Amino acid sequence: MHYEGLLDANAHAKRIEDFQLWLLLCKTLGTELIVVPSTFLPEGVTGDRIVLISDMREIADLAAQQQPVVRIAYEALCWGTFINTWEAAYELVCDVDRANFGTCLDAFNICGREFADPAAQDGRMLGAEKCLAASLERMRDVIDVKKVSLVQVADAERMRDPLVEGHSFHVDGQPTKMSWSRNARLFPGEEDKGAYLPVLDILRVITGQNGLGYDGWISSEIFSRTLVDPRPEVVEEHAQRAEISWAWMEKELGWTQKENTIKKVDGRSEDSSANSFGALRYLYRSVKGTFGA
C-alpha cells in the first residue's frame, strides 16, 4: 500500500521495490491479481491528479510485463487521504487507462463512506439510507463491469457505545473508521453478532442482472479482534463462519449453483456453465487486523 502520491523520491522508489516483491510472490503462488488499497498517509503525499495517475500507471505497467500478466484491483479505503469512495477509485482507474488496472468494489468501505458512522449513537451517518441508495444508483449507471477486478464483502458490528476517545478501540491519530475496521468486521449475515450494514443492497447492484452483472471473484475480507485469539481452533471457526455466510448470501440473493457443474478447489468454487450465475467464484480471506488495511 501507499504507492500513490509520495512526495519523497526515495520513499517512492522503495515502494516500487516492494511491489517487485509482490510480483514475484504472484508468480510463486500462481496468482494473477494484486489488491492495492488507496493511501491513507496523513502527510508526505500529494493528491495532484497527474502524480496519482503516473504512479498507478507505473505499477500497472510493471504488472503488465509479467507472464502471465498480473492484474491490479485498486480499492478505495473509506478513510483514504485522497481516494475514499468507489467513484473516486473508478475515476482514477479510467484515467490510468491500462487494461490490467481495474477497481475493487469493497462493500465494507462503500458502507463506511456512504452509510455508516461508528462514532454516531446509532452507527449511521445522517441521511444514510438516501445517501447509499443514490450512490448505488450512480454505480449502476456509471461503472463498466469489465473494469471491476474484484469484489470484497464484509459486514461490521454496530458499536454499543460510539467509537470516540475513551473507547477501547480508539487509537490516537488513527482514523475512527480504520479502528472500527481493524477490530469489528463480521461476515455478512451475522446479525446475532451485531452486523447491520446493508451489504445485500450493494451486492444486488454489483452482481444482479439488473445491476452490473458481475460474476468474478468475491473475497470475504475480515479483520477482527477475534483473529488474535491464540487458540488453534480459531482458523477453523472463522472458516466455518465464512461458509455459513456464503450460504446465507446465496439464499438471500438467489445465487443458484448446479452441483454437477461445480468443482471445488482449496475453498474456491468454479462453475463451468457459461450462462449460469453459478459461475460466480468466491474466495474467503481472513487476515489479522493488526497487519491489515
CSV table of C-alpha atoms in Angstrom, one decimal:
chain,number,residue,atom,x,y,z
A,1,MET,CA,0.0,0.0,0.0
A,2,HIS,CA,0.9,3.7,-0.1
A,3,TYR,CA,2.1,3.6,-3.7
A,4,GLU,CA,0.4,6.8,-5.0
A,5,GLY,CA,1.3,10.4,-4.3
A,6,LEU,CA,4.5,10.1,-2.3
A,7,LEU,CA,6.5,13.3,-2.4
A,8,ASP,CA,9.8,11.8,-1.4
A,9,ALA,CA,11.5,10.2,-4.4
A,10,ASN,CA,13.4,7.7,-2.2
A,11,ALA,CA,10.2,6.6,-0.5
A,12,HIS,CA,8.6,6.1,-3.9
A,13,ALA,CA,11.5,4.1,-5.1
A,14,LYS,CA,11.3,1.9,-2.0
A,15,ARG,CA,7.6,1.2,-2.6
A,16,ILE,CA,8.3,0.2,-6.2
A,17,GLU,CA,11.0,-2.1,-5.0
A,18,ASP,CA,8.4,-3.7,-2.6
A,19,PHE,CA,5.9,-4.0,-5.5
A,20,GLN,CA,8.5,-6.1,-7.4
A,21,LEU,CA,8.4,-8.5,-4.5
A,22,TRP,CA,4.6,-8.7,-4.7
A,23,LEU,CA,5.0,-9.6,-8.4
A,24,LEU,CA,7.5,-12.3,-7.5
A,25,LEU,CA,5.0,-13.7,-4.9
A,26,CYS,CA,2.3,-13.7,-7.6
A,27,LYS,CA,4.5,-15.9,-9.8
A,28,THR,CA,5.5,-18.2,-6.9
A,29,LEU,CA,1.9,-18.6,-5.7
A,30,GLY,CA,0.3,-18.9,-9.1
A,31,THR,CA,-2.0,-15.9,-8.8
A,32,GLU,CA,-2.6,-13.1,-11.2
A,33,LEU,CA,-4.2,-10.4,-9.1
A,34,ILE,CA,-2.9,-7.9,-6.6
A,35,VAL,CA,-5.2,-5.6,-4.5
A,36,VAL,CA,-3.8,-2.1,-4.0
A,37,PRO,CA,-5.6,0.0,-1.4
A,38,SER,CA,-5.7,3.8,-1.6
A,39,THR,CA,-3.2,5.6,0.6
A,40,PHE,CA,-4.2,6.9,3.9
A,41,LEU,CA,-0.9,8.6,4.8
A,42,PRO,CA,-1.7,11.9,6.5
A,43,GLU,CA,1.5,13.7,5.3
A,44,GLY,CA,4.3,13.4,2.8
A,45,VAL,CA,1.8,12.8,0.0
A,46,THR,CA,0.1,14.8,-2.7
A,47,GLY,CA,-3.3,14.5,-4.3
A,48,ASP,CA,-2.1,16.0,-7.6
A,49,ARG,CA,-4.0,14.1,-10.3
A,50,ILE,CA,-1.1,13.9,-12.7
A,51,VAL,CA,1.1,12.4,-10.0
A,52,LEU,CA,-1.6,9.8,-8.9
A,53,ILE,CA,-2.2,8.7,-12.5
A,54,SER,CA,1.6,8.5,-13.2
A,55,ASP,CA,2.3,6.4,-10.1
A,56,MET,CA,-0.5,4.0,-10.8
A,57,ARG,CA,0.5,3.6,-14.4
A,58,GLU,CA,4.0,2.8,-13.2
A,59,ILE,CA,2.9,-0.2,-11.2
A,60,ALA,CA,0.3,-1.3,-13.8
A,61,ASP,CA,3.0,-1.3,-16.5
A,62,LEU,CA,5.3,-3.4,-14.3
A,63,ALA,CA,2.5,-5.8,-13.7
A,64,ALA,CA,1.7,-6.0,-17.4
A,65,GLN,CA,5.3,-7.1,-18.1
A,66,GLN,CA,4.8,-10.3,-16.2
A,67,GLN,CA,4.0,-13.7,-17.8
A,68,PRO,CA,1.1,-14.1,-17.3
A,69,VAL,CA,0.0,-10.5,-17.0
A,70,VAL,CA,-0.8,-9.5,-13.4
A,71,ARG,CA,-3.9,-7.5,-12.8
A,72,ILE,CA,-4.3,-4.8,-10.2
A,73,ALA,CA,-7.5,-4.2,-8.3
A,74,TYR,CA,-7.4,-0.6,-6.9
A,75,GLU,CA,-9.6,-0.3,-3.7
A,76,ALA,CA,-10.8,2.9,-2.1
A,77,LEU,CA,-10.5,2.7,1.7
A,78,CYS,CA,-13.2,4.8,3.3
A,79,TRP,CA,-10.6,6.6,5.4
A,80,GLY,CA,-8.3,7.2,2.4
A,81,THR,CA,-6.5,10.5,2.2
A,82,PHE,CA,-7.5,11.4,-1.4
A,83,ILE,CA,-9.3,8.4,-2.7
A,84,ASN,CA,-12.0,7.2,-0.3
A,85,THR,CA,-15.1,6.5,-2.4
A,86,TRP,CA,-15.8,3.9,-5.1
A,87,GLU,CA,-16.4,6.7,-7.5
A,88,ALA,CA,-13.0,8.3,-6.9
A,89,ALA,CA,-11.3,5.0,-7.3
A,90,TYR,CA,-13.2,4.2,-10.5
A,91,GLU,CA,-12.4,7.6,-12.0
A,92,LEU,CA,-8.7,7.1,-11.3
A,93,VAL,CA,-8.9,3.6,-12.9
A,94,CYS,CA,-10.4,5.2,-16.0
A,95,ASP,CA,-7.7,7.9,-16.1
A,96,VAL,CA,-4.9,5.4,-15.6
A,97,ASP,CA,-6.4,3.6,-18.7
A,98,ARG,CA,-4.5,0.4,-18.5
A,99,ALA,CA,-6.1,-3.0,-19.4
A,100,ASN,CA,-4.7,-4.7,-16.3
A,101,PHE,CA,-5.7,-1.9,-13.9
A,102,GLY,CA,-9.2,-2.2,-12.6
A,103,THR,CA,-11.1,-1.5,-9.4
A,104,CYS,CA,-12.0,-3.5,-6.3
A,105,LEU,CA,-15.5,-2.8,-5.1
A,106,ASP,CA,-15.5,-3.4,-1.3
A,107,ALA,CA,-18.9,-3.5,0.4
A,108,PHE,CA,-17.5,-2.6,3.8
A,109,ASN,CA,-15.7,0.5,2.5
A,110,ILE,CA,-18.7,1.6,0.4
A,111,CYS,CA,-20.8,1.4,3.6
A,112,GLY,CA,-18.1,3.1,5.6
A,113,ARG,CA,-18.3,6.2,3.3
A,114,GLU,CA,-21.9,6.2,2.2
A,115,PHE,CA,-23.8,4.8,5.2
A,116,ALA,CA,-22.0,4.0,8.5
A,117,ASP,CA,-20.6,6.2,11.2
A,118,PRO,CA,-19.2,4.2,14.2
A,119,ALA,CA,-18.9,7.4,16.2
A,120,ALA,CA,-22.6,8.0,16.0
A,121,GLN,CA,-25.0,6.7,18.6
A,122,ASP,CA,-27.0,4.7,16.0
A,123,GLY,CA,-24.0,3.7,13.9
A,124,ARG,CA,-25.3,5.7,10.9
A,125,MET,CA,-24.4,8.9,9.2
A,126,LEU,CA,-27.2,11.5,8.7
A,127,GLY,CA,-29.4,10.5,5.8
A,128,ALA,CA,-27.6,7.2,5.5
A,129,GLU,CA,-30.2,5.3,3.5
A,130,LYS,CA,-30.8,8.0,0.9
A,131,CYS,CA,-27.0,8.6,0.6
A,132,LEU,CA,-26.3,4.9,-0.1
A,133,ALA,CA,-29.3,4.5,-2.4
A,134,ALA,CA,-28.2,7.5,-4.5
A,135,SER,CA,-24.6,6.1,-4.6
A,136,LEU,CA,-25.7,2.7,-5.8
A,137,GLU,CA,-27.9,4.2,-8.5
A,138,ARG,CA,-24.9,6.1,-9.8
A,139,MET,CA,-22.8,2.9,-9.6
A,140,ARG,CA,-25.4,1.1,-11.8
A,141,ASP,CA,-25.3,3.9,-14.4
A,142,VAL,CA,-21.5,4.6,-14.4
A,143,ILE,CA,-19.4,1.5,-13.9
A,144,ASP,CA,-18.3,-0.7,-16.8
A,145,VAL,CA,-18.2,-4.1,-15.2
A,146,LYS,CA,-15.1,-5.0,-17.3
A,147,LYS,CA,-13.2,-2.6,-15.1
A,148,VAL,CA,-14.1,-4.5,-11.9
A,149,SER,CA,-11.3,-6.8,-11.0
A,150,LEU,CA,-12.6,-8.0,-7.6
A,151,VAL,CA,-15.4,-7.6,-5.1
A,152,GLN,CA,-14.8,-7.8,-1.4
A,153,VAL,CA,-17.6,-8.3,1.2
A,154,ALA,CA,-17.7,-7.8,5.0
A,155,ASP,CA,-20.2,-6.6,7.5
A,156,ALA,CA,-19.4,-5.0,10.8
A,157,GLU,CA,-20.6,-4.5,14.4
A,158,ARG,CA,-22.8,-1.6,15.4
A,159,MET,CA,-20.9,-0.2,18.3
A,160,ARG,CA,-22.7,-0.4,21.7
A,161,ASP,CA,-21.0,2.9,22.5
A,162,PRO,CA,-19.9,5.5,20.0
A,163,LEU,CA,-16.3,4.9,18.9
A,164,VAL,CA,-14.8,8.1,20.2
A,165,GLU,CA,-11.9,9.0,22.5
A,166,GLY,CA,-12.0,6.7,25.5
A,167,HIS,CA,-13.5,3.7,23.6
A,168,SER,CA,-11.3,0.6,23.8
A,169,PHE,CA,-10.9,0.6,20.0
A,170,HIS,CA,-9.8,4.3,19.8
A,171,VAL,CA,-6.2,4.9,18.8
A,172,ASP,CA,-4.9,8.5,18.9
A,173,GLY,CA,-4.0,9.7,15.4
A,174,GLN,CA,-5.8,6.8,13.7
A,175,PRO,CA,-9.0,7.4,11.7
A,176,THR,CA,-12.1,6.2,13.6
A,177,LYS,CA,-13.3,4.1,10.7
A,178,MET,CA,-9.9,2.4,10.4
A,179,SER,CA,-10.0,1.5,14.1
A,180,TRP,CA,-13.6,0.1,13.6
A,181,SER,CA,-12.4,-1.8,10.5
A,182,ARG,CA,-9.5,-3.5,12.3
A,183,ASN,CA,-11.5,-4.6,15.3
A,184,ALA,CA,-15.1,-5.1,14.4
A,185,ARG,CA,-15.7,-6.6,11.0
A,186,LEU,CA,-18.1,-9.5,10.7
A,187,PHE,CA,-19.1,-11.9,8.0
A,188,PRO,CA,-22.3,-10.9,6.1
A,189,GLY,CA,-25.4,-12.3,7.7
A,190,GLU,CA,-24.1,-12.3,11.3
A,191,GLU,CA,-26.8,-10.2,12.8
A,192,ASP,CA,-26.6,-12.2,16.0
A,193,LYS,CA,-23.1,-10.7,16.4
A,194,GLY,CA,-24.3,-7.1,15.7
A,195,ALA,CA,-24.0,-7.0,11.9
A,196,TYR,CA,-26.1,-4.1,10.5
A,197,LEU,CA,-24.6,-2.9,7.2
A,198,PRO,CA,-26.7,-3.1,4.0
A,199,VAL,CA,-24.3,-5.4,2.3
A,200,LEU,CA,-27.1,-7.2,0.4
A,201,ASP,CA,-28.2,-4.0,-1.2
A,202,ILE,CA,-24.7,-3.4,-2.5
A,203,LEU,CA,-24.3,-6.9,-3.8
A,204,ARG,CA,-27.7,-6.8,-5.6
A,205,VAL,CA,-26.4,-3.9,-7.6
A,206,ILE,CA,-23.0,-5.4,-8.3
A,207,THR,CA,-24.0,-8.9,-9.1
A,208,GLY,CA,-27.6,-8.6,-10.2
A,209,GLN,CA,-28.7,-8.9,-13.8
A,210,ASN,CA,-30.4,-5.5,-13.4
A,211,GLY,CA,-27.2,-4.1,-12.0
A,212,LEU,CA,-23.6,-4.6,-13.1
A,213,GLY,CA,-24.0,-8.3,-13.6
A,214,TYR,CA,-20.5,-9.0,-12.1
A,215,ASP,CA,-19.6,-12.7,-12.0
A,216,GLY,CA,-16.0,-12.7,-11.0
A,217,TRP,CA,-14.1,-13.4,-7.8
A,218,ILE,CA,-15.7,-12.4,-4.5
A,219,SER,CA,-13.5,-12.2,-1.4
A,220,SER,CA,-14.8,-12.1,2.2
A,221,GLU,CA,-12.3,-9.9,3.9
A,222,ILE,CA,-12.5,-9.9,7.7
A,223,PHE,CA,-10.3,-8.0,10.1
A,224,SER,CA,-11.3,-8.6,13.7
A,225,ARG,CA,-10.0,-8.7,17.3
A,226,THR,CA,-11.3,-12.3,17.3
A,227,LEU,CA,-8.4,-13.3,15.0
A,228,VAL,CA,-5.8,-12.6,17.6
A,229,ASP,CA,-7.2,-15.4,19.8
A,230,PRO,CA,-4.3,-17.9,20.2
A,231,ARG,CA,-6.5,-21.0,20.3
A,232,PRO,CA,-5.7,-23.4,17.4
A,233,GLU,CA,-9.4,-23.7,16.6
A,234,VAL,CA,-9.7,-20.0,15.6
A,235,VAL,CA,-8.9,-20.5,11.9
A,236,GLU,CA,-11.4,-23.3,11.5
A,237,GLU,CA,-14.1,-21.4,13.4
A,238,HIS,CA,-13.7,-18.4,11.1
A,239,ALA,CA,-13.7,-20.7,8.0
A,240,GLN,CA,-17.0,-22.2,9.2
A,241,ARG,CA,-18.4,-18.8,9.7
A,242,ALA,CA,-17.3,-17.8,6.2
A,243,GLU,CA,-19.0,-20.9,4.7
A,244,ILE,CA,-22.3,-20.2,6.6
A,245,SER,CA,-22.1,-16.6,5.4
A,246,TRP,CA,-21.6,-17.6,1.8
A,247,ALA,CA,-24.7,-19.9,2.0
A,248,TRP,CA,-26.7,-17.1,3.5
A,249,MET,CA,-25.7,-14.7,0.7
A,250,GLU,CA,-26.6,-17.4,-1.9
A,251,LYS,CA,-30.0,-17.8,-0.4
A,252,GLU,CA,-30.8,-14.1,0.1
A,253,LEU,CA,-29.5,-13.1,-3.4
A,254,GLY,CA,-30.7,-16.1,-5.3
A,255,TRP,CA,-27.2,-17.2,-6.3
A,256,THR,CA,-28.0,-20.7,-7.6
A,257,GLN,CA,-25.3,-23.3,-8.3
A,258,LYS,CA,-25.6,-26.5,-10.2
A,259,GLU,CA,-24.0,-29.3,-8.3
A,260,ASN,CA,-22.9,-31.2,-11.4
A,261,THR,CA,-21.0,-28.3,-12.9
A,262,ILE,CA,-19.1,-27.1,-9.8
A,263,LYS,CA,-15.6,-28.0,-8.9
A,264,LYS,CA,-14.3,-27.0,-5.5
A,265,VAL,CA,-10.6,-26.5,-5.1
A,266,ASP,CA,-8.9,-25.0,-2.0
A,267,GLY,CA,-12.1,-23.2,-0.8
A,268,ARG,CA,-12.8,-21.9,-4.3
A,269,SER,CA,-15.9,-22.8,-6.3
A,270,GLU,CA,-15.9,-22.6,-10.1
A,271,ASP,CA,-18.8,-23.3,-12.4
A,272,SER,CA,-18.1,-24.4,-15.9
A,273,SER,CA,-21.6,-23.4,-17.1
A,274,ALA,CA,-21.1,-20.2,-19.1
A,275,ASN,CA,-24.6,-18.9,-18.7
A,276,SER,CA,-25.3,-19.9,-15.1
A,277,PHE,CA,-25.0,-17.5,-12.2
A,278,GLY,CA,-23.1,-20.3,-10.6
A,279,ALA,CA,-20.1,-19.1,-12.5
A,280,LEU,CA,-19.7,-16.7,-9.6
A,281,ARG,CA,-16.5,-17.6,-7.9
A,282,TYR,CA,-15.5,-17.0,-4.4
A,283,LEU,CA,-12.5,-16.9,-2.1
A,284,TYR,CA,-12.6,-16.4,1.6
A,285,ARG,CA,-9.7,-14.4,3.1
A,286,SER,CA,-9.2,-13.7,6.8
A,287,VAL,CA,-6.2,-11.6,8.0
A,288,LYS,CA,-5.2,-10.4,11.4
A,289,GLY,CA,-6.5,-6.8,11.7
A,290,THR,CA,-3.2,-5.7,13.3
A,291,PHE,CA,-1.5,-6.0,9.9
A,292,GLY,CA,-4.3,-5.3,7.5
A,293,ALA,CA,-5.8,-2.3,5.9
